[in-house]
Amino acid sequence: MRTGHLGLGSNVGDRRANLQAAVDALAPHGVTVVASSSTYDTDPVGEILDQPEFLNACVRVQTDLPAEALLDACKAVERELGRAAGGPRHGPRPIDVDVLLLGDVEHRSHRLTLPHEQVLARRFVLIPLLELDFALATPSGDRLADALAALPVGEGVRRAGPPLSIARDRPSSLSSVSGHDMSATSTPNTQEGARRRSPAEEARTLVSSMTVGYLATVGTDGAPWCSLVVYGPTAEGDPVLLVSTMAEHGRNLMGDPRASLALNDPSAPGDPLDRPRITVAGRAVQPQGERAEQALDAHVAAIPGAMLYAGWDDFTLWVLEVERVRWVGGFAVMDTISREDYRAAEPDPTAPIAAKSVAHLNKDHADALLVIARELGGARGAVAAVCTGIDRYGIDLSCTGAGQSAAARVLFDEPLAKAADVRPATVALAKRARSLQARATGSQSAG
């Protein structure tokens, strides 16, 4: 029985489901999956760059199959999951199952080279492999950690989700290596319970960031009615709606002002049920006088095209006065927010550029993120770090190393007041981390 490592990839259809299906399909072919890395979103590489990003993972397997037979098993799984033969090299595909390593086997044929010829050259291969085993090396003694450290920063590799599921009686996907601490130790910038946006702040931020939601009203027969609407928020966070009486919502609100609006960010990555979302509930009122002017301004600021029909006789301006908010931050993370707490909270000013800032850091400043993770995030044994989130209080990192994957939270010196503060704040973190790194290096040299 040998231990091997396979690389999985997909960029067509439900990518995670494809990877999971590959894990589940290997056993009947004599390949037992014993551990999985996290999944990683990765930029396309090779001959075709204009295609959707891939979801990649690596798995550790045990098998009695020789090298060529293991390749046959992997190809059989690909066929079972809908990958057609042929097609452009490096093109889009529902599933890839590549043999990367097979114990101490060195093999070369027209069909298969072991170790895989790209195993030391691709970040999207090295990072998940090192998550499985930080001490992993090729049969000739080339350490994968050294290969990763020598690669230029270029390929985008971003942690996307947890490890793939394996059978309950198989070993854990995380293995520790002594001497490489991946725990998030307590420092002034990272600690358990480090400040984050409150549920009320999360709700206000989502309301201010979106313009589309699902409105629910009470029909004349007492039945609920829900459909897609657009809105713009007031300064207090109350959604402003412009609804025609030709629409069922318009007629419903005339008879019963009770309503709710459900919101989420459809562009957020991952499982829809693991994304932040809220429902705001209250009563819809028709504003009058100066308040009506302010409400219309708020709606048009979010939906500029609304000015074209705002004056039509059949359209009515409504303000949904929020009385209660239900916030869901993901699986088993939720809270009910009172009207008072909701109004007292502020939207996060960094939200409009957060996604762009995260992408920029991961693409152009992976080296700085790694130093921040090691020196300020407590992940001393990290070999790679990716930014997974930014808010006004700090940044979130996913750190890989020592056969483990760990999250770290690093706080800014003070909460940010505007979106333009993100860049200088992250630069300040990098400078402080490099200063600590230099000081530690100097101390070691002196010793």
Short mmCIF file of C-alpha atoms in Angstrom, two decimals, residues 16-437:
data_model
loop_
_atom_site.label_atom_id
_atom_site.label_comp_id
_atom_site.label_asym_id
_atom_site.label_seq_id
_atom_site.Cartn_x
_atom_site.Cartn_y
_atom_site.Cartn_z
CA ARG A 16 -17.04 22.18 -5.47
CA ALA A 17 -19.66 19.52 -6.20
CA ASN A 18 -17.44 18.27 -9.03
CA LEU A 19 -14.42 17.98 -6.73
CA GLN A 20 -16.50 16.23 -4.07
CA ALA A 21 -17.87 13.82 -6.65
CA ALA A 22 -14.32 12.96 -7.70
CA VAL A 23 -13.36 12.19 -4.09
CA ASP A 24 -16.41 9.96 -3.72
CA ALA A 25 -15.79 8.20 -7.05
CA LEU A 26 -12.19 7.12 -6.40
CA ALA A 27 -12.86 4.34 -3.88
CA PRO A 28 -14.53 1.91 -6.34
CA HIS A 29 -11.39 2.17 -8.45
CA GLY A 30 -9.09 1.01 -5.65
CA VAL A 31 -8.05 4.47 -4.43
CA THR A 32 -8.84 5.43 -0.83
CA VAL A 33 -8.91 9.16 -0.05
CA VAL A 34 -7.58 9.70 3.47
CA ALA A 35 -7.25 13.51 3.61
CA SER A 36 -8.25 16.63 1.69
CA SER A 37 -6.82 20.11 1.61
CA SER A 38 -8.99 23.21 1.65
CA THR A 39 -10.32 24.34 -1.70
CA TYR A 40 -8.70 27.26 -3.52
CA ASP A 41 -9.90 29.64 -6.21
CA THR A 42 -7.08 29.93 -8.76
CA ASP A 43 -6.45 32.00 -11.85
CA PRO A 44 -6.17 30.03 -15.12
CA VAL A 45 -2.63 29.25 -16.25
CA GLY A 46 -1.23 27.72 -19.42
CA GLU A 47 -2.31 28.25 -22.99
CA ILE A 48 -5.88 29.53 -22.42
CA LEU A 49 -6.17 32.36 -19.90
CA ASP A 50 -9.58 33.70 -20.98
CA GLN A 51 -11.77 31.27 -19.05
CA PRO A 52 -13.43 31.05 -15.61
CA GLU A 53 -11.20 30.63 -12.57
CA PHE A 54 -10.64 27.13 -11.26
CA LEU A 55 -11.44 25.58 -7.93
CA ASN A 56 -8.53 23.36 -6.88
CA ALA A 57 -7.71 20.99 -4.04
CA CYS A 58 -5.27 18.19 -3.33
CA VAL A 59 -6.00 14.87 -1.65
CA ARG A 60 -3.82 12.28 0.03
CA VAL A 61 -4.66 8.74 -1.03
CA GLN A 62 -3.66 5.18 -0.30
CA THR A 63 -3.62 2.54 -3.03
CA ASP A 64 -2.07 -0.73 -4.13
CA LEU A 65 -2.26 0.34 -7.76
CA PRO A 66 0.97 0.84 -9.70
CA ALA A 67 1.55 4.21 -11.35
CA GLU A 68 -0.06 3.53 -14.74
CA ALA A 69 -3.06 1.81 -13.19
CA LEU A 70 -3.54 4.76 -10.83
CA LEU A 71 -3.57 7.05 -13.86
CA ASP A 72 -6.19 4.78 -15.47
CA ALA A 73 -8.34 5.08 -12.33
CA CYS A 74 -8.11 8.87 -12.40
CA LYS A 75 -9.04 9.01 -16.08
CA ALA A 76 -11.99 6.70 -15.45
CA VAL A 77 -13.27 9.05 -12.74
CA GLU A 78 -12.95 12.00 -15.13
CA ARG A 79 -15.05 10.16 -17.73
CA GLU A 80 -17.67 9.21 -15.15
CA LEU A 81 -18.02 12.87 -14.17
CA GLY A 82 -18.57 14.08 -17.71
CA ARG A 83 -15.17 15.08 -18.99
CA ALA A 84 -15.02 14.34 -22.69
CA ALA A 85 -11.87 13.12 -24.39
CA GLY A 86 -9.94 15.61 -26.47
CA GLY A 87 -10.60 19.33 -26.18
CA PRO A 88 -8.05 22.15 -26.07
CA ARG A 89 -5.03 21.78 -23.83
CA HIS A 90 -5.53 23.75 -20.58
CA GLY A 91 -9.12 24.54 -21.63
CA PRO A 92 -12.27 24.69 -19.46
CA ARG A 93 -13.24 21.37 -17.92
CA PRO A 94 -15.65 20.00 -15.32
CA ILE A 95 -12.98 17.92 -13.59
CA ASP A 96 -9.25 17.26 -13.53
CA VAL A 97 -7.79 14.38 -11.53
CA ASP A 98 -4.00 14.47 -11.79
CA VAL A 99 -1.47 12.09 -10.25
CA LEU A 100 1.09 14.35 -8.56
CA LEU A 101 3.13 12.05 -6.31
CA LEU A 102 3.12 8.34 -5.47
CA GLY A 103 5.35 7.71 -2.50
CA ASP A 104 8.96 7.20 -3.59
CA VAL A 105 7.99 6.21 -7.13
CA GLU A 106 9.81 7.87 -10.02
CA HIS A 107 8.18 7.00 -13.33
CA ARG A 108 8.33 8.22 -16.91
CA SER A 109 6.30 7.08 -19.90
CA HIS A 110 4.51 8.74 -22.80
CA ARG A 111 1.39 8.85 -20.58
CA LEU A 112 2.70 9.71 -17.13
CA THR A 113 5.63 11.37 -15.39
CA LEU A 114 6.09 11.04 -11.62
CA PRO A 115 6.57 13.25 -9.79
CA HIS A 116 4.26 15.35 -11.97
CA GLU A 117 6.39 17.65 -14.10
CA GLN A 118 4.61 20.77 -12.73
CA VAL A 119 4.47 19.76 -9.07
CA LEU A 120 7.31 22.13 -8.10
CA ALA A 121 6.24 24.94 -10.43
CA ARG A 122 2.61 25.72 -9.64
CA ARG A 123 1.41 27.63 -6.57
CA PHE A 124 -2.09 26.14 -6.92
CA VAL A 125 -0.51 22.68 -6.51
CA LEU A 126 2.11 23.49 -3.87
CA ILE A 127 -0.12 25.38 -1.45
CA PRO A 128 -2.76 22.64 -0.98
CA LEU A 129 -0.07 19.94 -0.93
CA LEU A 130 1.81 21.77 1.83
CA GLU A 131 -1.44 22.16 3.73
CA LEU A 132 -1.63 18.37 3.77
CA ASP A 133 2.03 17.85 4.71
CA PHE A 134 4.46 20.70 5.26
CA ALA A 135 7.44 18.33 5.12
CA LEU A 136 6.47 16.84 1.76
CA ALA A 137 9.36 16.25 -0.68
CA THR A 138 9.89 14.53 -4.02
CA PRO A 139 11.71 11.16 -4.17
CA SER A 140 14.88 13.02 -5.16
CA GLY A 141 14.71 15.16 -2.02
CA ASP A 142 13.33 18.45 -3.37
CA ARG A 143 11.28 20.01 -0.57
CA LEU A 144 7.97 21.45 -1.74
CA ALA A 145 8.17 24.26 0.83
CA ASP A 146 11.48 25.40 -0.70
CA ALA A 147 9.96 25.28 -4.18
CA LEU A 148 7.03 27.46 -3.09
CA ALA A 149 9.30 30.00 -1.45
CA ALA A 150 11.34 30.26 -4.67
CA LEU A 151 8.35 30.93 -6.94
CA PRO A 152 7.63 34.51 -8.02
CA VAL A 153 4.32 35.90 -6.88
CA GLY A 154 2.00 35.78 -9.87
CA GLU A 155 -0.56 33.00 -9.89
CA GLY A 156 -3.64 34.03 -7.97
CA VAL A 157 -4.41 31.40 -5.32
CA ARG A 158 -7.16 32.29 -2.84
CA ARG A 159 -8.62 30.01 -0.19
CA ALA A 160 -12.25 29.38 -1.16
CA GLY A 161 -13.62 26.91 1.36
CA PRO A 162 -13.05 24.06 3.81
CA PRO A 163 -11.62 20.64 2.92
CA LEU A 164 -13.71 18.23 0.90
CA SER A 165 -15.61 15.57 2.83
CA ILE A 166 -14.13 12.13 3.36
CA ALA A 167 -15.45 9.06 5.19
CA ARG A 168 -15.80 9.48 8.95
CA ASP A 169 -13.40 6.63 9.72
CA ARG A 170 -10.55 8.13 7.72
CA PRO A 171 -7.80 10.23 9.23
CA SER A 172 -8.14 14.00 9.60
CA SER A 173 -7.03 16.20 6.73
CA LEU A 174 -4.83 18.22 9.08
CA SER A 175 -1.46 16.89 10.20
CA SER A 176 0.88 18.88 12.39
CA VAL A 177 4.62 19.10 12.07
CA SER A 178 6.55 19.91 15.24
CA GLY A 179 8.38 23.20 15.27
CA HIS A 180 5.88 25.02 13.05
CA ASP A 181 3.28 26.86 15.12
CA MET A 182 0.16 27.70 13.13
CA SER A 183 -1.95 28.81 16.07
CA ALA A 184 -3.19 32.40 16.21
CA THR A 185 -1.26 33.61 19.25
CA SER A 186 -2.48 36.68 21.11
CA THR A 187 -0.76 39.92 20.08
CA PRO A 188 -1.91 43.54 20.05
CA ASN A 189 -3.20 43.01 16.51
CA THR A 190 -4.73 39.52 16.65
CA GLN A 191 -6.56 37.73 19.43
CA GLU A 192 -9.57 35.59 20.07
CA GLY A 193 -12.63 37.78 19.73
CA ALA A 194 -10.74 40.56 17.90
CA ARG A 195 -13.09 43.38 17.03
CA ARG A 196 -15.37 42.84 14.08
CA ARG A 197 -18.43 44.56 12.74
CA SER A 198 -21.42 44.03 15.02
CA PRO A 199 -24.55 42.37 13.60
CA ALA A 200 -26.13 45.83 13.43
CA GLU A 201 -23.13 47.18 11.50
CA GLU A 202 -23.26 44.16 9.18
CA ALA A 203 -26.93 44.85 8.51
CA ARG A 204 -26.44 48.58 7.88
CA THR A 205 -23.49 47.82 5.60
CA LEU A 206 -25.46 45.32 3.53
CA VAL A 207 -28.44 47.68 3.20
CA SER A 208 -26.15 50.51 2.07
CA SER A 209 -24.23 48.28 -0.37
CA MET A 210 -27.13 46.66 -2.23
CA THR A 211 -29.94 48.13 -4.34
CA VAL A 212 -31.93 44.97 -5.08
CA GLY A 213 -33.92 42.85 -2.66
CA TYR A 214 -36.99 40.65 -2.27
CA LEU A 215 -40.02 42.52 -0.94
CA ALA A 216 -42.75 40.61 0.90
CA THR A 217 -46.18 42.16 1.45
CA VAL A 218 -49.58 40.92 2.63
CA GLY A 219 -52.10 40.26 -0.13
CA THR A 220 -55.77 41.17 0.02
CA ASP A 221 -56.53 37.52 0.75
CA GLY A 222 -54.09 37.54 3.66
CA ALA A 223 -51.49 35.47 1.81
CA PRO A 224 -47.84 36.60 1.61
CA TRP A 225 -46.52 37.91 -1.70
CA CYS A 226 -42.79 38.22 -2.52
CA SER A 227 -41.00 39.56 -5.59
CA LEU A 228 -37.85 41.36 -6.71
CA VAL A 229 -37.67 45.14 -6.16
CA VAL A 230 -35.10 47.93 -6.21
CA TYR A 231 -34.60 50.40 -3.39
CA GLY A 232 -32.37 53.13 -2.02
CA PRO A 233 -31.65 53.58 1.71
CA THR A 234 -32.22 56.73 3.74
CA ALA A 235 -29.51 58.07 6.03
CA GLU A 236 -31.18 56.11 8.85
CA GLY A 237 -31.08 52.85 6.85
CA ASP A 238 -34.79 52.68 5.94
CA PRO A 239 -35.29 51.30 2.41
CA VAL A 240 -37.14 53.65 0.04
CA LEU A 241 -39.36 51.99 -2.58
CA LEU A 242 -41.05 53.45 -5.64
CA VAL A 243 -43.93 51.09 -6.46
CA SER A 244 -46.64 51.23 -9.09
CA THR A 245 -50.25 50.49 -8.14
CA MET A 246 -50.28 48.30 -11.24
CA ALA A 247 -47.95 45.98 -9.29
CA GLU A 248 -49.37 43.64 -6.67
CA HIS A 249 -47.07 45.14 -4.01
CA GLY A 250 -48.45 48.59 -4.70
CA ARG A 251 -52.02 47.42 -4.11
CA ASN A 252 -51.03 45.30 -1.10
CA LEU A 253 -49.32 48.18 0.70
CA MET A 254 -52.39 50.37 0.28
CA GLY A 255 -54.37 47.79 2.26
CA ASP A 256 -51.75 46.56 4.77
CA PRO A 257 -48.49 48.46 5.45
CA ARG A 258 -46.67 45.48 6.98
CA ALA A 259 -43.72 44.44 4.84
CA SER A 260 -40.26 42.93 4.89
CA LEU A 261 -37.27 43.11 2.58
CA ALA A 262 -34.70 40.29 2.25
CA LEU A 263 -31.19 41.13 1.05
CA ASN A 264 -27.96 39.33 0.27
CA ASP A 265 -24.91 39.89 -1.89
CA PRO A 266 -25.31 37.56 -4.90
CA SER A 267 -21.71 38.18 -5.98
CA ALA A 268 -20.25 36.83 -2.73
CA PRO A 269 -18.33 33.57 -3.19
CA GLY A 270 -19.21 30.18 -1.77
CA ASP A 271 -22.39 28.43 -0.73
CA PRO A 272 -25.40 30.81 -0.86
CA LEU A 273 -26.49 29.52 2.55
CA ASP A 274 -23.10 30.45 4.00
CA ARG A 275 -23.24 34.07 2.81
CA PRO A 276 -24.33 37.01 5.00
CA ARG A 277 -27.96 37.99 4.50
CA ILE A 278 -30.63 39.96 6.32
CA THR A 279 -34.36 40.50 6.48
CA VAL A 280 -35.59 43.93 7.56
CA ALA A 281 -39.21 44.11 8.69
CA GLY A 282 -41.51 46.99 9.55
CA ARG A 283 -44.27 49.16 8.17
CA ALA A 284 -44.29 51.07 4.90
CA VAL A 285 -45.36 54.71 5.08
CA GLN A 286 -45.89 57.38 2.44
CA PRO A 287 -43.56 60.25 3.38
CA GLN A 288 -44.83 63.81 3.14
CA GLY A 289 -43.31 67.22 2.56
CA GLU A 290 -39.56 67.58 3.09
CA ARG A 291 -39.29 63.96 4.13
CA ALA A 292 -40.75 62.89 0.79
CA GLU A 293 -38.14 64.95 -1.06
CA GLN A 294 -35.34 63.39 0.99
CA ALA A 295 -36.74 59.90 0.45
CA LEU A 296 -36.99 60.40 -3.32
CA ASP A 297 -33.42 61.74 -3.39
CA ALA A 298 -32.25 58.61 -1.54
CA HIS A 299 -34.05 56.32 -3.98
CA VAL A 300 -32.81 58.10 -7.09
CA ALA A 301 -29.24 58.21 -5.74
CA ALA A 302 -29.30 54.40 -5.73
CA ILE A 303 -31.53 53.95 -8.81
CA PRO A 304 -30.83 56.93 -11.14
CA GLY A 305 -33.25 55.71 -13.79
CA ALA A 306 -36.15 56.03 -11.35
CA MET A 307 -36.32 59.77 -12.02
CA LEU A 308 -37.86 58.97 -15.41
CA TYR A 309 -41.04 57.56 -13.85
CA ALA A 310 -41.02 59.03 -10.32
CA GLY A 311 -43.67 61.60 -11.25
CA TRP A 312 -46.10 59.23 -12.91
CA ASP A 313 -49.53 59.11 -11.29
CA ASP A 314 -49.53 55.36 -10.69
CA PHE A 315 -46.22 55.36 -8.76
CA THR A 316 -46.15 55.80 -5.00
CA LEU A 317 -43.13 56.52 -2.81
CA TRP A 318 -42.86 54.29 0.26
CA VAL A 319 -40.39 54.27 3.15
CA LEU A 320 -40.09 50.91 4.90
CA GLU A 321 -39.57 52.02 8.50
CA VAL A 322 -37.42 49.24 9.93
CA GLU A 323 -38.67 47.85 13.22
CA ARG A 324 -36.70 44.60 13.40
CA VAL A 325 -33.79 43.01 11.57
CA ARG A 326 -32.78 39.37 11.36
CA TRP A 327 -29.12 38.99 10.42
CA VAL A 328 -27.58 35.67 9.32
CA GLY A 329 -23.80 35.67 9.00
CA GLY A 330 -23.52 32.07 7.78
CA PHE A 331 -24.16 28.60 9.17
CA ALA A 332 -25.26 28.89 12.84
CA VAL A 333 -24.29 32.60 12.99
CA MET A 334 -27.29 34.86 13.46
CA ASP A 335 -28.83 37.60 15.57
CA THR A 336 -31.98 39.68 15.90
CA ILE A 337 -31.35 43.44 15.86
CA SER A 338 -33.65 46.02 17.41
CA ARG A 339 -34.70 49.21 15.66
CA GLU A 340 -32.61 51.25 18.10
CA ASP A 341 -29.41 49.24 17.56
CA TYR A 342 -29.94 49.23 13.81
CA ARG A 343 -30.30 53.00 13.61
CA ALA A 344 -27.36 53.62 15.95
CA ALA A 345 -24.99 51.55 13.80
CA GLU A 346 -23.08 52.92 10.82
CA PRO A 347 -22.45 51.31 7.42
CA ASP A 348 -18.83 50.29 6.96
CA PRO A 349 -17.20 53.00 4.78
CA THR A 350 -14.70 50.50 3.37
CA ALA A 351 -17.38 48.18 1.95
CA PRO A 352 -17.51 49.75 -1.55
CA ILE A 353 -13.85 48.89 -2.23
CA ALA A 354 -13.34 45.87 0.03
CA ALA A 355 -13.58 43.19 -2.67
CA LYS A 356 -11.28 45.12 -5.01
CA SER A 357 -8.78 45.69 -2.19
CA VAL A 358 -8.75 42.00 -1.27
CA ALA A 359 -8.11 41.02 -4.89
CA HIS A 360 -5.31 43.59 -5.19
CA LEU A 361 -3.57 42.40 -2.03
CA ASN A 362 -3.72 38.77 -3.09
CA LYS A 363 -2.53 39.47 -6.62
CA ASP A 364 0.24 42.01 -5.98
CA HIS A 365 1.23 41.76 -2.32
CA ALA A 366 1.30 38.08 -1.37
CA ASP A 367 4.75 38.54 0.18
CA ALA A 368 3.50 41.33 2.45
CA LEU A 369 0.48 39.26 3.49
CA LEU A 370 2.77 36.39 4.47
CA VAL A 371 4.91 38.68 6.66
CA ILE A 372 1.77 40.16 8.25
CA ALA A 373 0.46 36.65 8.94
CA ARG A 374 3.73 35.56 10.53
CA GLU A 375 4.55 38.69 12.55
CA LEU A 376 1.14 40.13 13.41
CA GLY A 377 -1.20 37.20 12.88
CA GLY A 378 0.69 34.69 15.01
CA ALA A 379 1.02 32.17 12.15
CA ARG A 380 4.77 31.66 12.54
CA GLY A 381 4.91 28.53 10.42
CA ALA A 382 2.89 29.90 7.50
CA VAL A 383 4.28 29.38 4.01
CA ALA A 384 1.44 31.23 2.31
CA ALA A 385 -1.28 33.66 3.35
CA VAL A 386 -4.24 35.03 1.44
CA CYS A 387 -6.53 37.87 2.41
CA THR A 388 -10.14 36.73 2.72
CA GLY A 389 -11.74 39.95 3.92
CA ILE A 390 -11.27 43.61 4.79
CA ASP A 391 -13.47 45.84 6.94
CA ARG A 392 -13.00 49.10 8.81
CA TYR A 393 -11.45 47.28 11.79
CA GLY A 394 -8.90 45.00 10.14
CA ILE A 395 -8.15 42.21 7.68
CA ASP A 396 -8.83 38.48 7.71
CA LEU A 397 -6.19 36.02 6.52
CA SER A 398 -6.15 32.34 5.64
CA CYS A 399 -2.71 30.95 6.46
CA THR A 400 -1.29 27.68 5.18
CA GLY A 401 1.66 25.78 6.61
CA ALA A 402 2.76 22.99 8.92
CA GLY A 403 0.19 20.67 7.42
CA GLN A 404 -2.53 22.98 8.67
CA SER A 405 -4.75 25.81 7.53
CA ALA A 406 -5.55 28.51 10.06
CA ALA A 407 -7.41 31.80 10.06
CA ALA A 408 -5.95 35.00 11.49
CA ARG A 409 -7.49 38.36 12.24
CA VAL A 410 -5.17 41.41 12.19
CA LEU A 411 -6.52 44.77 13.37
CA PHE A 412 -5.71 48.22 12.06
CA ASP A 413 -4.33 50.78 14.50
CA GLU A 414 -7.77 52.39 14.65
CA PRO A 415 -11.11 51.98 12.84
CA LEU A 416 -11.06 53.45 9.34
CA ALA A 417 -13.25 56.47 8.63
CA LYS A 418 -13.38 56.29 4.83
CA ALA A 419 -12.65 53.96 1.94
CA ALA A 420 -9.49 55.86 1.01
CA ASP A 421 -7.96 54.84 4.36
CA VAL A 422 -7.71 51.17 3.36
CA ARG A 423 -4.48 51.49 1.39
CA PRO A 424 -2.46 53.47 3.98
CA ALA A 425 -3.77 51.23 6.76
CA THR A 426 -2.65 48.03 5.02
CA VAL A 427 0.69 49.63 4.11
CA ALA A 428 1.14 50.49 7.80
CA LEU A 429 0.50 46.85 8.76
CA ALA A 430 3.08 45.65 6.23
CA LYS A 431 5.68 48.15 7.48
CA ARG A 432 5.14 47.17 11.10
CA ALA A 433 5.34 43.48 10.25
CA ARG A 434 8.56 43.92 8.27
CA SER A 435 10.05 45.94 11.13
CA LEU A 436 9.30 43.12 13.56
CA GLN A 437 10.74 40.61 11.11
#
